[in-house]
PDB file of C-alpha atoms in Angstrom:
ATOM      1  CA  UNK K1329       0.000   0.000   0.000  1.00  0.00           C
ATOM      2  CA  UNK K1330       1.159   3.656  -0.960  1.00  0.00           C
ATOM      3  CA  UNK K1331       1.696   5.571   2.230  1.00  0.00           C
ATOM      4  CA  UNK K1332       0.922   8.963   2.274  1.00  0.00           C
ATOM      5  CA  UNK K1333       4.149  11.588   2.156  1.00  0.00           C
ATOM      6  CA  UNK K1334       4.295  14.115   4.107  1.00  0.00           C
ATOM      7  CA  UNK K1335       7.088  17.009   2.569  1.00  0.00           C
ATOM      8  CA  UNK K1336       6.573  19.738   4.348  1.00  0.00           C
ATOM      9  CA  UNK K1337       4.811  20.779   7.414  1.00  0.00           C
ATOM     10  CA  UNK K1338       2.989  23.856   9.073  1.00  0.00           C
ATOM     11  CA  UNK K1339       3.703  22.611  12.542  1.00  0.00           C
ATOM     12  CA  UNK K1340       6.477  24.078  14.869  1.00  0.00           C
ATOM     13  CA  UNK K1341       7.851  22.512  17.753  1.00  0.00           C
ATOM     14  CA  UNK K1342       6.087  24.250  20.051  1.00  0.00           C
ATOM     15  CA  UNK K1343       2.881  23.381  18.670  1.00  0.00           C
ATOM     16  CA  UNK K1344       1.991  20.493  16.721  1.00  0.00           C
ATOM     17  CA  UNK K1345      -0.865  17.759  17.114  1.00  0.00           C
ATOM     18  CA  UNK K1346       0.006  14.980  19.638  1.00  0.00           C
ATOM     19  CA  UNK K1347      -1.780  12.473  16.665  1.00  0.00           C
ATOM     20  CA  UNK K1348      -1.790  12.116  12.817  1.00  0.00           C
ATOM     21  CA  UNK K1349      -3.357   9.473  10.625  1.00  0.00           C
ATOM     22  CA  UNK K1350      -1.588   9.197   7.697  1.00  0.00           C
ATOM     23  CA  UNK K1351      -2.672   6.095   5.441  1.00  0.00           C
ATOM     24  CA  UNK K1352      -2.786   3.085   7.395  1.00  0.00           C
ATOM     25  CA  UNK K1353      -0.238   4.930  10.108  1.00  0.00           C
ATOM     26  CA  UNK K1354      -1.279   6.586  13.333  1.00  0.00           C
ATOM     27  CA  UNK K1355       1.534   8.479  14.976  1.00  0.00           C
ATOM     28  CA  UNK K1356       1.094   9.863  18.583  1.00  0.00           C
ATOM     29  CA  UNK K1357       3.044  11.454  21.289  1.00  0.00           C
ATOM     30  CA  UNK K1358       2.193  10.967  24.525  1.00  0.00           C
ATOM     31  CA  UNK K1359       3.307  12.816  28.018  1.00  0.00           C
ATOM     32  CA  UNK K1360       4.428  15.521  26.413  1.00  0.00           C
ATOM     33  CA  UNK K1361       6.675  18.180  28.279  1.00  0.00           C
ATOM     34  CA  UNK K1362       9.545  20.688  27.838  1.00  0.00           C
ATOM     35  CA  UNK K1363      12.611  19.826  28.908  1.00  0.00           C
ATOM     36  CA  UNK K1364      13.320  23.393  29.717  1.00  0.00           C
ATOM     37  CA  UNK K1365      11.166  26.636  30.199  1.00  0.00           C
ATOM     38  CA  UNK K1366       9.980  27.852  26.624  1.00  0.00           C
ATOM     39  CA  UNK K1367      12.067  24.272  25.290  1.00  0.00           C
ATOM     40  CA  UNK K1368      10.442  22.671  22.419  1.00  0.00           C
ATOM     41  CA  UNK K1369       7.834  19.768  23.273  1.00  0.00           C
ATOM     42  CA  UNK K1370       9.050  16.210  23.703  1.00  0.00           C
ATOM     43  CA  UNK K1371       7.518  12.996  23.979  1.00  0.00           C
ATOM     44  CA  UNK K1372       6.813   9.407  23.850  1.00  0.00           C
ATOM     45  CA  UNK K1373       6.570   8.480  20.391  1.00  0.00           C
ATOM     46  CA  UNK K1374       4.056   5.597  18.898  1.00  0.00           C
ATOM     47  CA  UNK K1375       3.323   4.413  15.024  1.00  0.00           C
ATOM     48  CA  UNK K1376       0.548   2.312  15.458  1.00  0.00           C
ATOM     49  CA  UNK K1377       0.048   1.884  19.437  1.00  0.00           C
ATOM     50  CA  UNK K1378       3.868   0.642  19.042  1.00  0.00           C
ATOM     51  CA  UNK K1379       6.637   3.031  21.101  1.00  0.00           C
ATOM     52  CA  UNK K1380       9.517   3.218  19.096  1.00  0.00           C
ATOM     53  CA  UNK K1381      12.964   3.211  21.422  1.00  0.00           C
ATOM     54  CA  UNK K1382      12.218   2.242  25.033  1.00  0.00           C
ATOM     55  CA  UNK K1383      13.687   5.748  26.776  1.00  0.00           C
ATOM     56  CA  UNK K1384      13.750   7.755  23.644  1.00  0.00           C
ATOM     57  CA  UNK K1385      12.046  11.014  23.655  1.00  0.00           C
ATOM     58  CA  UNK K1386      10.623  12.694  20.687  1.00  0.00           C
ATOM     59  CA  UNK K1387       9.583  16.396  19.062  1.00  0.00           C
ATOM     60  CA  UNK K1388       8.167  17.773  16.168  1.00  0.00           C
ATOM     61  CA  UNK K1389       7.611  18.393  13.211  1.00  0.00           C
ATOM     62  CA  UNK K1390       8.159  15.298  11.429  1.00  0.00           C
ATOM     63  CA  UNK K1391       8.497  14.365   7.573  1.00  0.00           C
ATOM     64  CA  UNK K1392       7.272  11.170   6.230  1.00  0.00           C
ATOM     65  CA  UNK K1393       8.663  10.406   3.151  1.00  0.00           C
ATOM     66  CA  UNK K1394       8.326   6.395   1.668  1.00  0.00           C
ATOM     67  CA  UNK K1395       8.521   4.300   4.508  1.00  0.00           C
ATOM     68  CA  UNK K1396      10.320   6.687   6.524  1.00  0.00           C
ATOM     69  CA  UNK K1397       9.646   9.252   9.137  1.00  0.00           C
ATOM     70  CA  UNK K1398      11.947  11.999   9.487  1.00  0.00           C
ATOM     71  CA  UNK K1399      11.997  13.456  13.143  1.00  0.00           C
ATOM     72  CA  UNK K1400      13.896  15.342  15.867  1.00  0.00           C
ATOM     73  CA  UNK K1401      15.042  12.779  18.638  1.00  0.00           C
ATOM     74  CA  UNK K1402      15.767  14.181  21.765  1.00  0.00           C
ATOM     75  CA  UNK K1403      19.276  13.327  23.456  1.00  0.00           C
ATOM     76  CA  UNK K1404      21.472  14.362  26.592  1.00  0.00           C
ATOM     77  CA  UNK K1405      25.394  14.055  26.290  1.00  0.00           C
ATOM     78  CA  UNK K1406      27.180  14.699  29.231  1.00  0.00           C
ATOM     79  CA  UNK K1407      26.877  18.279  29.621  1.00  0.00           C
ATOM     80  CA  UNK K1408      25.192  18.991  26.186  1.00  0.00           C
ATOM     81  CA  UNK K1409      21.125  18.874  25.034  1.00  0.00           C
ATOM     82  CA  UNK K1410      19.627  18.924  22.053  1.00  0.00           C
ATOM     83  CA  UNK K1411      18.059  17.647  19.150  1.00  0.00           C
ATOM     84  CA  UNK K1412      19.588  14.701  16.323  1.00  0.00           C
ATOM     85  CA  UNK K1413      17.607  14.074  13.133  1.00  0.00           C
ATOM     86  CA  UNK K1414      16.574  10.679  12.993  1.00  0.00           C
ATOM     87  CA  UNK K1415      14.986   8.193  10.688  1.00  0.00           C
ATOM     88  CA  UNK K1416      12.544   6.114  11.798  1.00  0.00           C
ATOM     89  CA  UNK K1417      10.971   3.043   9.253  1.00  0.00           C
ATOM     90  CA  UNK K1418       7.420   2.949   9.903  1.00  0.00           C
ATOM     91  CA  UNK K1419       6.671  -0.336   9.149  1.00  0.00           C
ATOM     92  CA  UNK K1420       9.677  -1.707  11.369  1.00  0.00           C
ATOM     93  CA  UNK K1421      10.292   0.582  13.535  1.00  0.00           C
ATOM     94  CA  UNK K1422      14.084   0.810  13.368  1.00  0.00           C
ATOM     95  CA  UNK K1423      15.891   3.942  13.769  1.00  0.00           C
ATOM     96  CA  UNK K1424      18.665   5.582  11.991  1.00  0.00           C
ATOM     97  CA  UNK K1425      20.784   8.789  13.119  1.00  0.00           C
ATOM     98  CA  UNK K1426      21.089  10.991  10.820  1.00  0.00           C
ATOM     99  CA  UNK K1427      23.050  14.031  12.173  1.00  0.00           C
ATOM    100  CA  UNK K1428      25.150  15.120  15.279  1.00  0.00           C
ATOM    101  CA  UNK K1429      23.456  17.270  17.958  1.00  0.00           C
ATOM    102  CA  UNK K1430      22.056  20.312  17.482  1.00  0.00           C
ATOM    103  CA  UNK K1431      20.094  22.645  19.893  1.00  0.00           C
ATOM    104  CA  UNK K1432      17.107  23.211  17.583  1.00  0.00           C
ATOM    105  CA  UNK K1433      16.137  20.891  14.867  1.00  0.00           C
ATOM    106  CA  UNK K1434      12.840  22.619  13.371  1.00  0.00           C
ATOM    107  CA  UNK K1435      12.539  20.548  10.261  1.00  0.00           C
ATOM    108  CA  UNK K1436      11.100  21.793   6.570  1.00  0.00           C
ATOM    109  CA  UNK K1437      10.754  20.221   3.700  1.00  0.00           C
ATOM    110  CA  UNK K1438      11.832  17.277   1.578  1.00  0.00           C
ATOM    111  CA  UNK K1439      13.493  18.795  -1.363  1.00  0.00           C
ATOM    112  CA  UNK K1440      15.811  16.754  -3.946  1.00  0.00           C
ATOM    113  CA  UNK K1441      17.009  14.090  -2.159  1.00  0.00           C
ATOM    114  CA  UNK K1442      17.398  16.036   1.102  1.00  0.00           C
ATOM    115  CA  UNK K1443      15.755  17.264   4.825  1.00  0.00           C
ATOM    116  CA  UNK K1444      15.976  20.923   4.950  1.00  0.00           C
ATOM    117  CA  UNK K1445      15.831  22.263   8.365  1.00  0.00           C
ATOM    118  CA  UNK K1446      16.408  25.318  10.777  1.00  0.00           C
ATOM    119  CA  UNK K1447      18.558  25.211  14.171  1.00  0.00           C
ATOM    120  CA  UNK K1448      17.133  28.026  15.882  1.00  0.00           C
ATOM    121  CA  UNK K1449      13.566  29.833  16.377  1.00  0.00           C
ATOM    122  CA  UNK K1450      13.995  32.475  13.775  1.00  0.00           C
ATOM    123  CA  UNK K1451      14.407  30.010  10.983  1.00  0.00           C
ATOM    124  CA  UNK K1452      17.344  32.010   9.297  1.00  0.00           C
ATOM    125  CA  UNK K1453      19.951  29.086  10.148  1.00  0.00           C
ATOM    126  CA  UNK K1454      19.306  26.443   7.469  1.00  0.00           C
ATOM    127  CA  UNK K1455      20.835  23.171   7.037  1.00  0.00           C
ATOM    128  CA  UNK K1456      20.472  20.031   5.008  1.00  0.00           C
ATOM    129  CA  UNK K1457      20.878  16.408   5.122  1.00  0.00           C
ATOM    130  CA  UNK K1458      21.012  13.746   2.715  1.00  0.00           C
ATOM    131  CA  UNK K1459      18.396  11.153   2.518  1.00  0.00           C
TER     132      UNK K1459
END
């Protein structure tokens, strides 16, 4: 079956549904906080009542492109926070990283072969990785 792609997205990750149907996917978040004052949200993430990563911690907005969801993943490194873009494949659930840590990871667009996204609030730092 054809899923559904999702290239680009009005949501910001302060604000963003905590459930989408896309074809035969549901994704949710649940208990979703900030992990700081004014932080983006984070949460439990779920495609199809299944959590994907047992302690991992998820934000928004995501991509879906194929059989794969883009996403911000949350992480803590020693003395550092942030965000790493990661793949997910919604029909298995495995995850990829796709990029080292950044504070912000406000994602885009798909465009040519690639994730556009921001790394802070005002959207005037771009970057890009390859899918």
């Amino acid at each position: 079956m054809q899923i559904e792609s999702i290239h680009n997205s009005s949501d910001t990750p302060w604000k963003f549904p905590s459930q989408k149907k896309i074809g035969e996917y549901t994704i949710r978040f649940e208990d979703l906080v900030e992990f700081a004052q004014g932080s983006p949200l984070i949460g439990y993430l779920y495609i199809n009542d299944n959590k994907i990563g047992k302690h991992d911690l998820f934000g928004a907005p995501f991509l879906l492109k194929g059989d794969y969801l883009y996403i911000p993943k949350f992480t803590r490194r020693f003395w550092m926070s942030g965000f790493i873009l990661c793949k997910i494949n919604v029909r298995t659930g495995q995850t990829e990283n796709m990029s080292k840590i950044k504070s912000l990871i406000y994602l885009h667009c798909v465009d040519n072969g690639k994730i556009l996204y921001y790394t802070d609030y005002s959207k005037s730092k771009e970057e890009a990785c390859a899918i």
